[in-house]
Amino acid sequence: MPTISLQRDDLEALIAGPDATPSRIAIDQLEQWLMLVKGELKGHNTETGELRIELQDSNRPDLWCCEGIARQIRIKQQGAAASYPFFKKQKRVAGKLVVAPGLEHVRPYVAACTAIGYRVTASGLTQLIQTQEKLADIFGRKRRSVSIGLYRLAPIVFPVSYDLVKPDDVRFTPLGMETVMTLREILMVHPKGVEYGGIVSGHDRLPVLRDAKGQVLSFPPIINSREIGEVQVGDDQLFVEVTGTDLHMVALTLNIFAANLADRGAVITPVEIQSPVKTAFGKRWHTPIDFGAPRTIPLKAIETALGDALGSREVTTALKSYGYTVKSAGPKVAVQLPPYRNDLLHTVDVVEDVAISQGYSRFAPVMPSQFTVGGLSRLEQMADRVRHLMVGMEFQEIISNIMGSHQDFCTRMRVDGTEWAKVVEVDNVMSLSYSCLRQWITPSLLQVETNSSRAFYPHRMFEVGEVAVPDASADVGSRTITRLGAVIAHAGAHFSEIHSCLDLLLYYLDRSFTLEPVPHPSFLEGRAGRIMLNGRVIGLLGELHPEVLEHWQIGVPTVALELEIDRLLDEA
Amino acid sequence: MDNLHPLESKVLLALAPQPGSPCTLDQLAESTGLEPSQLSMAVEWLLAKSLIAVHAETVAYIASLTPVGEVFFEKYAPIERVLSAAREAGQTGKRLTIQDIQAKESLEPSDVSKAVGTLKKEGSILIVQGGCIESTGRNSATAEAMRALLQELRSGQRELQTFAEPLRAVLQQHAVKRGNAREPFRVDERVTRSFLLTPSGQEVADQLSRDGVADEVSQLTPELLKEGAWRTKQFRKYTISLRAPRIAAGKRHPYREFLDLVKLKLVSMGFQEMRGTLVETEFWNMDALFMPQFHPARDIHDVYFVKNPTHARDIAEPFLTNVTQVHESGTGAGSTGWGYQFDAERAKRLVLRSQGTAVSARRLATSPSVPGKYFSIARCFRYDQVDATHATDFFQVEGIVLGSDINFRTLLGLLNLFAREVAQAKEVKFLPAYFPFTEPSVEMHVRHPKLGWMELGGAGLFRPEVTTPLGVSVPVIAWGLGLDRMAMVALGIHDIRDLFSADLEFIRTMRGSF
């Protein structure tokens, strides 16, 4: 998932906490700690102190930032999570944020809080912006489900309103621009409007955040106001807001930001949200909000899954030192995630956290003991027999890519417009060279021949591999078939040469075939045959048409053979 | 002297009449009347015996068209096409971006960006706001040189030195270099050598001219055997220290040899092979694996979608209903589910299989054995730009293990076995990992004898949200091995595309050390 960049001393300071002196953490020690967050150190710049860390877990957005990584490590070091007062129900709020009716159809949810007392530093600001971007981009699916705004608190007068307005009725100066623009103009001209406008398109009224004086904070999820919505180094009073389409994702995102700012020394004060419609949180609630609930799990379930009778003490210790709130009660444990996490879907999620907290090395590997019989599929066995026989007939085996171009599979083979040109095509083509799946092997082998005129002759090559053939009767619209393709190319290559190979191959496989002439555009007329087995077509062979060779810029006569290995099985 | 091949004698005699004056291969061919292949063989033998020596070696560089060049000649070079597209746009007043040119002219992106770069540098075009290209009306020297070169070389190869600057510079710039085959020209070295008799060669040649070529038998024939005439014949002695002529063998592809070995290992550990289809539904490729339909890895930028038909007709029951429920509410699997509305239509969307786990999911749904072990070596497709580490399609080696004794520790035990059997690694490290369908999840790193610590694979216990809807009630290990890097080391290559090379000489000479 995301790779983030952070400063080593910033991370060390956050791990130590605001009241302690940071100590240097050696890089290999850091890599050990990173196992707690499923993080991998991708890069380390000893001059600038920059660390690049990839975080794997797409369900743990709280870890996609320096603060979150530090927090998980700090909790392990201290044995339990420090509590954040603002997640508990409080009377005092910084102000109200009123949601207008109608937003439930556009972008229904909002969460907000204030953060006072953390003076933003240059590296802190970089981290805030990075977190904002990673969360909105990946967790919020390119701002579609979640987007985040950061503001200077001082100019904002509560209550803030989350309104719907006509695109021409409101104007403000967006970040990155010099002049006042209407929402419509922003959508048309501003780079962010062009990039994210699709999220609000189709609505005749658009969301906007304004304060009691009517000053625009932002046009979510597009762009902030330049006056209020540009946090700068030195600011120490911030307003944070999250809007989106999923109540819990919006709340979780704000919880993460609140915890991050608190870890940097800010005092978080909640904002009261007033909704015109009833939500899972009611019509009025405070954010940040701890919406998690305890879950009771049999201790046995954890022990069975881990294969180790850890006992309730070790389980409790492991989970506490991973940030959980835990109550142990006889054969069961009641667990609750910290408010900046919402990834507990199943008991197994707790199981993994126990294992991660204790370290995987805590668990001694045990060999599975149950007996099973190994074996290859009949198709693979047949494919292997064919391969061995082809090798015995002095063919070099080839492995090719299955994806390629219509040009190679059809046009160059002169089969456009015929039944042989039916291929599985891709909708979202990245490059014309890779736009469909091969329906036969011969073009793959001709590709090799094209590139190999300097390799000494004769050339005898084969590939046993998969092809895809469109078939309306198959449940996925095509069949995957394992085929043998073989070509012989040299100055005297001749039909009888490849015919002899086929004859010998099927002799050893004990299948008696016949050949029927077939008019196939890839081959010279009268020099191509369908291979028949018990009245069914199982392949074809022949001398390639000179025009095909010209298309491939092949300068020697070439003969080819294709055989369906699946059919050899059917017809046993 | 007594083991001279008749071909060697011919060459020595051809050189003898003018002692001290060197002959080139062409001159020797004329005077001996030998075929080029015979002549060069004889010359190599004589050189090896120090009967002749190389007098001088001159190198000429010969320029010629590549197949790409032929195409450029037919359709004009990209630089000309870009320039004329820009001029045309200028006349019609259209805005033209690099993407437009690419699409309109169906050119490779790398060709277009290279052409644009050159034209910009030469001042023939400007790049204005919005990435649009405008013609300045100025000619491009490169485009003109290119046209002249294509024209000239089309009629046959020519020595590089005969081209004047700046044509020569353009030619060299656009000649095939290692790693860049998409160039119109190639420049080949042609070495011309001339030869002289050495003093000992002179002696032998003199002797030859005096005594004539002896009547020796070079080849034992059926007739000689039948008549017994071999008893009175002298057999010419061979110089057996010479290099053997090259032959081509029928043989497996080295990468396939490697995969066969992996296959053998897995079968010997008790794994049954499973197979699947190249085209899959999103259902089996992702939904059945509990990847929510809003998961970022399901984006259009990660998976190839099939054009026609776009959807499967239906998804087998009870799996569709079960999986729908488990995504929406976790029902049946003791889970909260993802809490969104599952789109059954989306589940039918056809994609190119992006992970081998799809094969495992299908296997779980068709009454697998318990206990059971399964593997597949499945071709998978990812929406990635092709480069040294990304192939358009690649093999994934992966599988499942079902059993009542399966838990986190037996998972680690199995991975230990893989490390030992597949990677011959003695040291193993297990790291926490994330896969959408397993919990707990593990990444296995092993100390490879050549590479040091490397990731060998990922594994985990399938989430109950995966197994329960498919009708499986025992724990299941899902594992996957990333063997491409190991294969590349075993085959001595550095570019993943070389595993699927289309160069016969390369494939013939590649060998593995497994």
GROMACS .gro file of N, CA and C in nm, chain B residues 254-383:
model
  390
  826PRO      N    1   1.510  -2.352  -2.015
  826PRO     CA    2   1.568  -2.352  -1.880
  826PRO      C    3   1.470  -2.303  -1.772
  827TYR      N    4   1.388  -2.205  -1.806
  827TYR     CA    5   1.292  -2.155  -1.708
  827TYR      C    6   1.188  -2.264  -1.679
  828ARG      N    7   1.149  -2.335  -1.784
  828ARG     CA    8   1.052  -2.443  -1.765
  828ARG      C    9   1.116  -2.555  -1.684
  829GLU      N   10   1.245  -2.578  -1.707
  829GLU     CA   11   1.317  -2.678  -1.629
  829GLU      C   12   1.310  -2.643  -1.481
  830PHE      N   13   1.328  -2.514  -1.454
  830PHE     CA   14   1.320  -2.466  -1.317
  830PHE      C   15   1.180  -2.489  -1.260
  831LEU      N   16   1.079  -2.454  -1.340
  831LEU     CA   17   0.941  -2.471  -1.293
  831LEU      C   18   0.907  -2.620  -1.277
  832ASP      N   19   0.962  -2.704  -1.365
  832ASP     CA   20   0.940  -2.849  -1.352
  832ASP      C   21   0.997  -2.900  -1.220
  833LEU      N   22   1.111  -2.842  -1.183
  833LEU     CA   23   1.174  -2.882  -1.058
  833LEU      C   24   1.086  -2.843  -0.939
  834VAL      N   25   1.032  -2.722  -0.946
  834VAL     CA   26   0.942  -2.675  -0.840
  834VAL      C   27   0.819  -2.767  -0.832
  835LYS      N   28   0.767  -2.800  -0.948
  835LYS     CA   29   0.651  -2.888  -0.959
  835LYS      C   30   0.682  -3.022  -0.892
  836LEU      N   31   0.798  -3.077  -0.923
  836LEU     CA   32   0.841  -3.205  -0.866
  836LEU      C   33   0.850  -3.197  -0.714
  837LYS      N   34   0.910  -3.087  -0.667
  837LYS     CA   35   0.923  -3.067  -0.522
  837LYS      C   36   0.785  -3.066  -0.456
  838LEU      N   37   0.694  -2.993  -0.516
  838LEU     CA   38   0.562  -2.978  -0.454
  838LEU      C   39   0.487  -3.111  -0.454
  839VAL      N   40   0.495  -3.183  -0.564
  839VAL     CA   41   0.428  -3.313  -0.569
  839VAL      C   42   0.490  -3.406  -0.465
  840SER      N   43   0.622  -3.399  -0.451
  840SER     CA   44   0.687  -3.488  -0.356
  840SER      C   45   0.653  -3.451  -0.212
  841MET      N   46   0.608  -3.328  -0.190
  841MET     CA   47   0.564  -3.289  -0.056
  841MET      C   48   0.416  -3.319  -0.035
  842GLY      N   49   0.353  -3.382  -0.133
  842GLY     CA   50   0.213  -3.423  -0.114
  842GLY      C   51   0.111  -3.326  -0.170
  843PHE      N   52   0.151  -3.240  -0.263
  843PHE     CA   53   0.057  -3.144  -0.320
  843PHE      C   54  -0.002  -3.196  -0.451
  844GLN      N   55  -0.133  -3.175  -0.466
  844GLN     CA   56  -0.204  -3.208  -0.590
  844GLN      C   57  -0.208  -3.083  -0.677
  845GLU      N   58  -0.191  -3.102  -0.806
  845GLU     CA   59  -0.196  -2.986  -0.896
  845GLU      C   60  -0.340  -2.942  -0.921
  846MET      N   61  -0.364  -2.811  -0.928
  846MET     CA   62  -0.494  -2.760  -0.972
  846MET      C   63  -0.469  -2.668  -1.091
  847ARG      N   64  -0.573  -2.655  -1.173
  847ARG     CA   65  -0.563  -2.568  -1.291
  847ARG      C   66  -0.685  -2.478  -1.297
  848GLY      N   67  -0.668  -2.366  -1.363
  848GLY     CA   68  -0.780  -2.273  -1.375
  848GLY      C   69  -0.783  -2.212  -1.514
  849THR      N   70  -0.860  -2.105  -1.528
  849THR     CA   71  -0.874  -2.043  -1.660
  849THR      C   72  -0.805  -1.907  -1.662
  850LEU      N   73  -0.763  -1.866  -1.781
  850LEU     CA   74  -0.695  -1.737  -1.794
  850LEU      C   75  -0.793  -1.623  -1.771
  851VAL      N   76  -0.917  -1.643  -1.816
  851VAL     CA   77  -1.020  -1.542  -1.793
  851VAL      C   78  -1.100  -1.585  -1.671
  852GLU      N   79  -1.123  -1.492  -1.580
  852GLU     CA   80  -1.197  -1.523  -1.459
  852GLU      C   81  -1.303  -1.416  -1.434
  853THR      N   82  -1.399  -1.449  -1.350
  853THR     CA   83  -1.492  -1.346  -1.305
  853THR      C   84  -1.427  -1.271  -1.189
  854GLU      N   85  -1.471  -1.146  -1.169
  854GLU     CA   86  -1.424  -1.075  -1.051
  854GLU      C   87  -1.461  -1.153  -0.926
  855PHE      N   88  -1.572  -1.229  -0.936
  855PHE     CA   89  -1.618  -1.305  -0.822
  855PHE      C   90  -1.509  -1.399  -0.771
  856TRP      N   91  -1.458  -1.484  -0.860
  856TRP     CA   92  -1.358  -1.582  -0.815
  856TRP      C   93  -1.221  -1.519  -0.801
  857ASN      N   94  -1.195  -1.416  -0.880
  857ASN     CA   95  -1.065  -1.351  -0.873
  857ASN      C   96  -1.051  -1.265  -0.746
  858MET      N   97  -1.166  -1.210  -0.697
  858MET     CA   98  -1.155  -1.117  -0.584
  858MET      C   99  -1.265  -1.129  -0.478
  859ASP      N  100  -1.393  -1.131  -0.522
  859ASP     CA  101  -1.502  -1.132  -0.424
  859ASP      C  102  -1.491  -1.252  -0.329
  860ALA      N  103  -1.471  -1.371  -0.388
  860ALA     CA  104  -1.466  -1.491  -0.306
  860ALA      C  105  -1.348  -1.485  -0.209
  861LEU      N  106  -1.250  -1.399  -0.240
  861LEU     CA  107  -1.134  -1.385  -0.153
  861LEU      C  108  -1.154  -1.271  -0.052
  862PHE      N  109  -1.279  -1.227  -0.038
  862PHE     CA  110  -1.317  -1.125   0.060
  862PHE      C  111  -1.247  -0.992   0.036
  863MET      N  112  -1.210  -0.967  -0.090
  863MET     CA  113  -1.160  -0.833  -0.122
  863MET      C  114  -1.282  -0.748  -0.153
  864PRO      N  115  -1.308  -0.645  -0.071
  864PRO     CA  116  -1.429  -0.566  -0.094
  864PRO      C  117  -1.428  -0.504  -0.233
  865GLN      N  118  -1.547  -0.483  -0.287
  865GLN     CA  119  -1.553  -0.433  -0.425
  865GLN      C  120  -1.497  -0.292  -0.438
  866PHE      N  121  -1.481  -0.223  -0.322
  866PHE     CA  122  -1.421  -0.089  -0.329
  866PHE      C  123  -1.270  -0.094  -0.302
  867HIS      N  124  -1.214  -0.215  -0.293
  867HIS     CA  125  -1.071  -0.228  -0.261
  867HIS      C  126  -0.986  -0.159  -0.368
  868PRO      N  127  -0.885  -0.081  -0.324
  868PRO     CA  128  -0.806  -0.006  -0.423
  868PRO      C  129  -0.741  -0.095  -0.529
  869ALA      N  130  -0.704  -0.219  -0.494
  869ALA     CA  131  -0.635  -0.305  -0.592
  869ALA      C  132  -0.731  -0.359  -0.699
  870ARG      N  133  -0.861  -0.324  -0.687
  870ARG     CA  134  -0.954  -0.371  -0.789
  870ARG      C  135  -0.979  -0.266  -0.895
  871ASP      N  136  -0.901  -0.164  -0.889
  871ASP     CA  137  -0.917  -0.051  -0.977
  871ASP      C  138  -0.888  -0.089  -1.122
  872ILE      N  139  -0.938  -0.004  -1.210
  872ILE     CA  140  -0.912  -0.021  -1.353
  872ILE      C  141  -0.762  -0.017  -1.384
  873HIS      N  142  -0.686   0.041  -1.292
  873HIS     CA  143  -0.542   0.052  -1.316
  873HIS      C  144  -0.463  -0.068  -1.266
  874ASP      N  145  -0.532  -0.168  -1.216
  874ASP     CA  146  -0.461  -0.283  -1.163
  874ASP      C  147  -0.496  -0.413  -1.233
  875VAL      N  148  -0.613  -0.417  -1.295
  875VAL     CA  149  -0.663  -0.542  -1.351
  875VAL      C  150  -0.701  -0.517  -1.497
  876TYR      N  151  -0.678  -0.618  -1.581
  876TYR     CA  152  -0.725  -0.610  -1.719
  876TYR      C  153  -0.869  -0.661  -1.727
  877PHE      N  154  -0.956  -0.582  -1.788
  877PHE     CA  155  -1.094  -0.623  -1.806
  877PHE      C  156  -1.114  -0.676  -1.948
  878VAL      N  157  -1.203  -0.777  -1.959
  878VAL     CA  158  -1.227  -0.838  -2.089
  878VAL      C  159  -1.330  -0.755  -2.165
  879LYS      N  160  -1.309  -0.742  -2.296
  879LYS     CA  161  -1.393  -0.654  -2.377
  879LYS      C  162  -1.526  -0.719  -2.412
  880ASN      N  163  -1.521  -0.848  -2.451
  880ASN     CA  164  -1.643  -0.910  -2.498
  880ASN      C  165  -1.637  -1.062  -2.482
  881PRO      N  166  -1.731  -1.124  -2.413
  881PRO     CA  167  -1.837  -1.060  -2.336
  881PRO      C  168  -1.779  -0.992  -2.212
  882THR      N  169  -1.849  -0.891  -2.162
  882THR     CA  170  -1.796  -0.821  -2.046
  882THR      C  171  -1.828  -0.895  -1.917
  883HIS      N  172  -1.939  -0.971  -1.920
  883HIS     CA  173  -1.981  -1.037  -1.797
  883HIS      C  174  -2.009  -1.185  -1.819
  884ALA      N  175  -1.989  -1.263  -1.713
  884ALA     CA  176  -2.032  -1.403  -1.716
  884ALA      C  177  -2.183  -1.405  -1.702
  885ARG      N  178  -2.244  -1.514  -1.749
  885ARG     CA  179  -2.390  -1.520  -1.740
  885ARG      C  180  -2.435  -1.525  -1.595
  886ASP      N  181  -2.374  -1.612  -1.519
  886ASP     CA  182  -2.413  -1.618  -1.378
  886ASP      C  183  -2.297  -1.671  -1.294
  887ILE      N  184  -2.316  -1.659  -1.164
  887ILE     CA  185  -2.219  -1.710  -1.068
  887ILE      C  186  -2.289  -1.824  -0.994
  888ALA      N  187  -2.219  -1.933  -0.977
  888ALA     CA  188  -2.282  -2.052  -0.918
  888ALA      C  189  -2.332  -2.023  -0.776
  889GLU      N  190  -2.449  -2.077  -0.746
  889GLU     CA  191  -2.501  -2.074  -0.610
  889GLU      C  192  -2.458  -2.202  -0.539
  890PRO      N  193  -2.451  -2.209  -0.408
  890PRO     CA  194  -2.490  -2.102  -0.315
  890PRO      C  195  -2.382  -1.997  -0.295
  891PHE      N  196  -2.274  -2.006  -0.376
  891PHE     CA  197  -2.158  -1.922  -0.348
  891PHE      C  198  -2.188  -1.773  -0.361
  892LEU      N  199  -2.267  -1.737  -0.464
  892LEU     CA  200  -2.296  -1.595  -0.483
  892LEU      C  201  -2.369  -1.540  -0.360
  893THR      N  202  -2.472  -1.612  -0.316
  893THR     CA  203  -2.548  -1.565  -0.200
  893THR      C  204  -2.460  -1.561  -0.075
  894ASN      N  205  -2.384  -1.667  -0.054
  894ASN     CA  206  -2.299  -1.673   0.065
  894ASN      C  207  -2.197  -1.559   0.068
  895VAL      N  208  -2.132  -1.538  -0.047
  895VAL     CA  209  -2.028  -1.435  -0.053
  895VAL      C  210  -2.091  -1.296  -0.039
  896THR      N  211  -2.207  -1.276  -0.102
  896THR     CA  212  -2.277  -1.149  -0.088
  896THR      C  213  -2.301  -1.119   0.061
  897GLN      N  214  -2.354  -1.219   0.131
  897GLN     CA  215  -2.385  -1.200   0.272
  897GLN      C  216  -2.260  -1.168   0.353
  898VAL      N  217  -2.153  -1.242   0.325
  898VAL     CA  218  -2.034  -1.222   0.407
  898VAL      C  219  -1.971  -1.085   0.381
  899HIS      N  220  -1.981  -1.036   0.258
  899HIS     CA  221  -1.931  -0.899   0.231
  899HIS      C  222  -2.020  -0.797   0.301
  900GLU      N  223  -2.151  -0.817   0.292
  900GLU     CA  224  -2.242  -0.714   0.342
  900GLU      C  225  -2.248  -0.712   0.495
  901SER      N  226  -2.261  -0.829   0.555
  901SER     CA  227  -2.283  -0.830   0.699
  901SER      C  228  -2.200  -0.934   0.774
  902GLY      N  229  -2.122  -1.012   0.702
  902GLY     CA  230  -2.040  -1.113   0.769
  902GLY      C  231  -2.117  -1.236   0.810
  903THR      N  232  -2.245  -1.238   0.774
  903THR     CA  233  -2.333  -1.346   0.818
  903THR      C  234  -2.275  -1.483   0.784
  904GLY      N  235  -2.280  -1.571   0.883
  904GLY     CA  236  -2.238  -1.709   0.861
  904GLY      C  237  -2.093  -1.731   0.894
  905ALA      N  238  -2.012  -1.624   0.891
  905ALA     CA  239  -1.868  -1.642   0.911
  905ALA      C  240  -1.821  -1.581   1.042
  906GLY      N  241  -1.915  -1.536   1.125
  906GLY     CA  242  -1.876  -1.476   1.253
  906GLY      C  243  -1.803  -1.345   1.236
  907SER      N  244  -1.842  -1.271   1.131
  907SER     CA  245  -1.770  -1.148   1.096
  907SER      C  246  -1.867  -1.031   1.093
  908THR      N  247  -1.813  -0.911   1.095
  908THR     CA  248  -1.900  -0.794   1.079
  908THR      C  249  -1.923  -0.765   0.931
  909GLY      N  250  -1.845  -0.828   0.844
  909GLY     CA  251  -1.854  -0.797   0.701
  909GLY      C  252  -1.798  -0.659   0.675
  910TRP      N  253  -1.803  -0.619   0.546
  910TRP     CA  254  -1.749  -0.487   0.510
  910TRP      C  255  -1.855  -0.378   0.523
  911GLY      N  256  -1.983  -0.418   0.533
  911GLY     CA  257  -2.087  -0.319   0.554
  911GLY      C  258  -2.113  -0.230   0.434
  912TYR      N  259  -2.118  -0.288   0.315
  912TYR     CA  260  -2.158  -0.209   0.198
  912TYR      C  261  -2.248  -0.297   0.115
  913GLN      N  262  -2.313  -0.236   0.016
  913GLN     CA  263  -2.402  -0.316  -0.066
  913GLN      C  264  -2.325  -0.384  -0.178
  914PHE      N  265  -2.326  -0.515  -0.175
  914PHE     CA  266  -2.252  -0.596  -0.272
  914PHE      C  267  -2.321  -0.588  -0.408
  915ASP      N  268  -2.241  -0.570  -0.512
  915ASP     CA  269  -2.297  -0.557  -0.646
  915ASP      C  270  -2.277  -0.689  -0.721
  916ALA      N  271  -2.388  -0.763  -0.736
  916ALA     CA  272  -2.379  -0.897  -0.798
  916ALA      C  273  -2.339  -0.887  -0.945
  917GLU      N  274  -2.374  -0.774  -1.008
  917GLU     CA  275  -2.339  -0.755  -1.148
  917GLU      C  276  -2.188  -0.739  -1.162
  918ARG      N  277  -2.131  -0.660  -1.072
  918ARG     CA  278  -1.986  -0.639  -1.070
  918ARG      C  279  -1.914  -0.774  -1.054
  919ALA      N  280  -1.973  -0.862  -0.974
  919ALA     CA  281  -1.910  -0.993  -0.949
  919ALA      C  282  -1.895  -1.073  -1.077
  920LYS      N  283  -1.983  -1.047  -1.173
  920LYS     CA  284  -1.980  -1.124  -1.298
  920LYS      C  285  -1.881  -1.066  -1.400
  921ARG      N  286  -1.827  -0.949  -1.371
  921ARG     CA  287  -1.737  -0.884  -1.466
  921ARG      C  288  -1.618  -0.975  -1.494
  922LEU      N  289  -1.589  -0.991  -1.622
  922LEU     CA  290  -1.479  -1.079  -1.660
  922LEU      C  291  -1.346  -1.004  -1.663
  923VAL      N  292  -1.245  -1.065  -1.605
  923VAL     CA  293  -1.112  -1.005  -1.600
  923VAL      C  294  -1.009  -1.111  -1.640
  924LEU      N  295  -0.888  -1.065  -1.670
  924LEU     CA  296  -0.780  -1.162  -1.686
  924LEU      C  297  -0.731  -1.196  -1.546
  925ARG      N  298  -0.721  -1.322  -1.517
  925ARG     CA  299  -0.682  -1.366  -1.382
  925ARG      C  300  -0.561  -1.287  -1.332
  926SER      N  301  -0.578  -1.221  -1.217
  926SER     CA  302  -0.468  -1.137  -1.169
  926SER      C  303  -0.392  -1.203  -1.056
  927GLN      N  304  -0.446  -1.309  -0.999
  927GLN     CA  305  -0.373  -1.380  -0.894
  927GLN      C  306  -0.410  -1.528  -0.895
  928GLY      N  307  -0.311  -1.610  -0.868
  928GLY     CA  308  -0.332  -1.755  -0.868
  928GLY      C  309  -0.430  -1.798  -0.760
  929THR      N  310  -0.451  -1.711  -0.660
  929THR     CA  311  -0.544  -1.745  -0.552
  929THR      C  312  -0.685  -1.772  -0.604
  930ALA      N  313  -0.716  -1.716  -0.722
  930ALA     CA  314  -0.846  -1.743  -0.784
  930ALA      C  315  -0.863  -1.894  -0.806
  931VAL      N  316  -0.755  -1.961  -0.845
  931VAL     CA  317  -0.761  -2.104  -0.868
  931VAL      C  318  -0.790  -2.176  -0.736
  932SER      N  319  -0.727  -2.129  -0.629
  932SER     CA  320  -0.749  -2.188  -0.497
  932SER      C  321  -0.894  -2.169  -0.453
  933ALA      N  322  -0.948  -2.049  -0.477
  933ALA     CA  323  -1.086  -2.022  -0.436
  933ALA      C  324  -1.181  -2.119  -0.505
  934ARG      N  325  -1.161  -2.139  -0.635
  934ARG     CA  326  -1.246  -2.233  -0.708
  934ARG      C  327  -1.230  -2.374  -0.651
  935ARG      N  328  -1.109  -2.409  -0.613
  935ARG     CA  329  -1.085  -2.544  -0.561
  935ARG      C  330  -1.158  -2.562  -0.427
  936LEU      N  331  -1.154  -2.458  -0.344
  936LEU     CA  332  -1.222  -2.466  -0.215
  936LEU      C  333  -1.372  -2.491  -0.234
  937ALA      N  334  -1.426  -2.437  -0.342
  937ALA     CA  335  -1.571  -2.447  -0.365
  937ALA      C  336  -1.612  -2.579  -0.427
  938THR      N  337  -1.516  -2.665  -0.462
  938THR     CA  338  -1.554  -2.791  -0.526
  938THR      C  339  -1.506  -2.909  -0.442
  939SER      N  340  -1.555  -2.911  -0.319
  939SER     CA  341  -1.531  -3.022  -0.226
  939SER      C  342  -1.386  -3.071  -0.226
  940PRO      N  343  -1.295  -2.991  -0.176
  940PRO     CA  344  -1.156  -3.034  -0.168
  940PRO      C  345  -1.141  -3.145  -0.063
  941SER      N  346  -1.034  -3.221  -0.074
  941SER     CA  347  -1.006  -3.323   0.027
  941SER      C  348  -0.964  -3.257   0.158
  942VAL      N  349  -1.004  -3.319   0.268
  942VAL     CA  350  -0.956  -3.277   0.400
  942VAL      C  351  -0.903  -3.401   0.470
  943PRO      N  352  -0.778  -3.409   0.507
  943PRO     CA  353  -0.675  -3.308   0.481
  943PRO      C  354  -0.643  -3.303   0.331
  944GLY      N  355  -0.596  -3.188   0.286
  944GLY     CA  356  -0.564  -3.175   0.145
  944GLY      C  357  -0.455  -3.071   0.123
  945LYS      N  358  -0.374  -3.096   0.021
  945LYS     CA  359  -0.273  -2.997  -0.017
  945LYS      C  360  -0.283  -2.977  -0.168
  946TYR      N  361  -0.285  -2.855  -0.213
  946TYR     CA  362  -0.300  -2.826  -0.355
  946TYR      C  363  -0.203  -2.717  -0.397
  947PHE      N  364  -0.164  -2.722  -0.525
  947PHE     CA  365  -0.081  -2.612  -0.578
  947PHE      C  366  -0.120  -2.585  -0.723
  948SER      N  367  -0.087  -2.465  -0.768
  948SER     CA  368  -0.098  -2.438  -0.911
  948SER      C  369   0.017  -2.349  -0.953
  949ILE      N  370   0.056  -2.364  -1.079
  949ILE     CA  371   0.154  -2.272  -1.137
  949ILE      C  372   0.075  -2.199  -1.244
  950ALA      N  373   0.021  -2.084  -1.207
  950ALA     CA  374  -0.081  -2.019  -1.289
  950ALA      C  375  -0.028  -1.893  -1.353
  951ARG      N  376  -0.061  -1.876  -1.480
  951ARG     CA  377  -0.024  -1.753  -1.550
  951ARG      C  378  -0.119  -1.643  -1.504
  952CYS      N  379  -0.063  -1.530  -1.464
  952CYS     CA  380  -0.144  -1.418  -1.414
  952CYS      C  381  -0.109  -1.291  -1.490
  953PHE      N  382  -0.200  -1.197  -1.485
  953PHE     CA  383  -0.187  -1.073  -1.564
  953PHE      C  384  -0.205  -0.953  -1.472
  954ARG      N  385  -0.118  -0.855  -1.483
  954ARG     CA  386  -0.133  -0.732  -1.406
  954ARG      C  387  -0.122  -0.613  -1.500
  955TYR      N  388  -0.198  -0.510  -1.465
  955TYR     CA  389  -0.199  -0.389  -1.547
  955TYR      C  390  -0.076  -0.305  -1.511
   0.00000   0.00000   0.00000
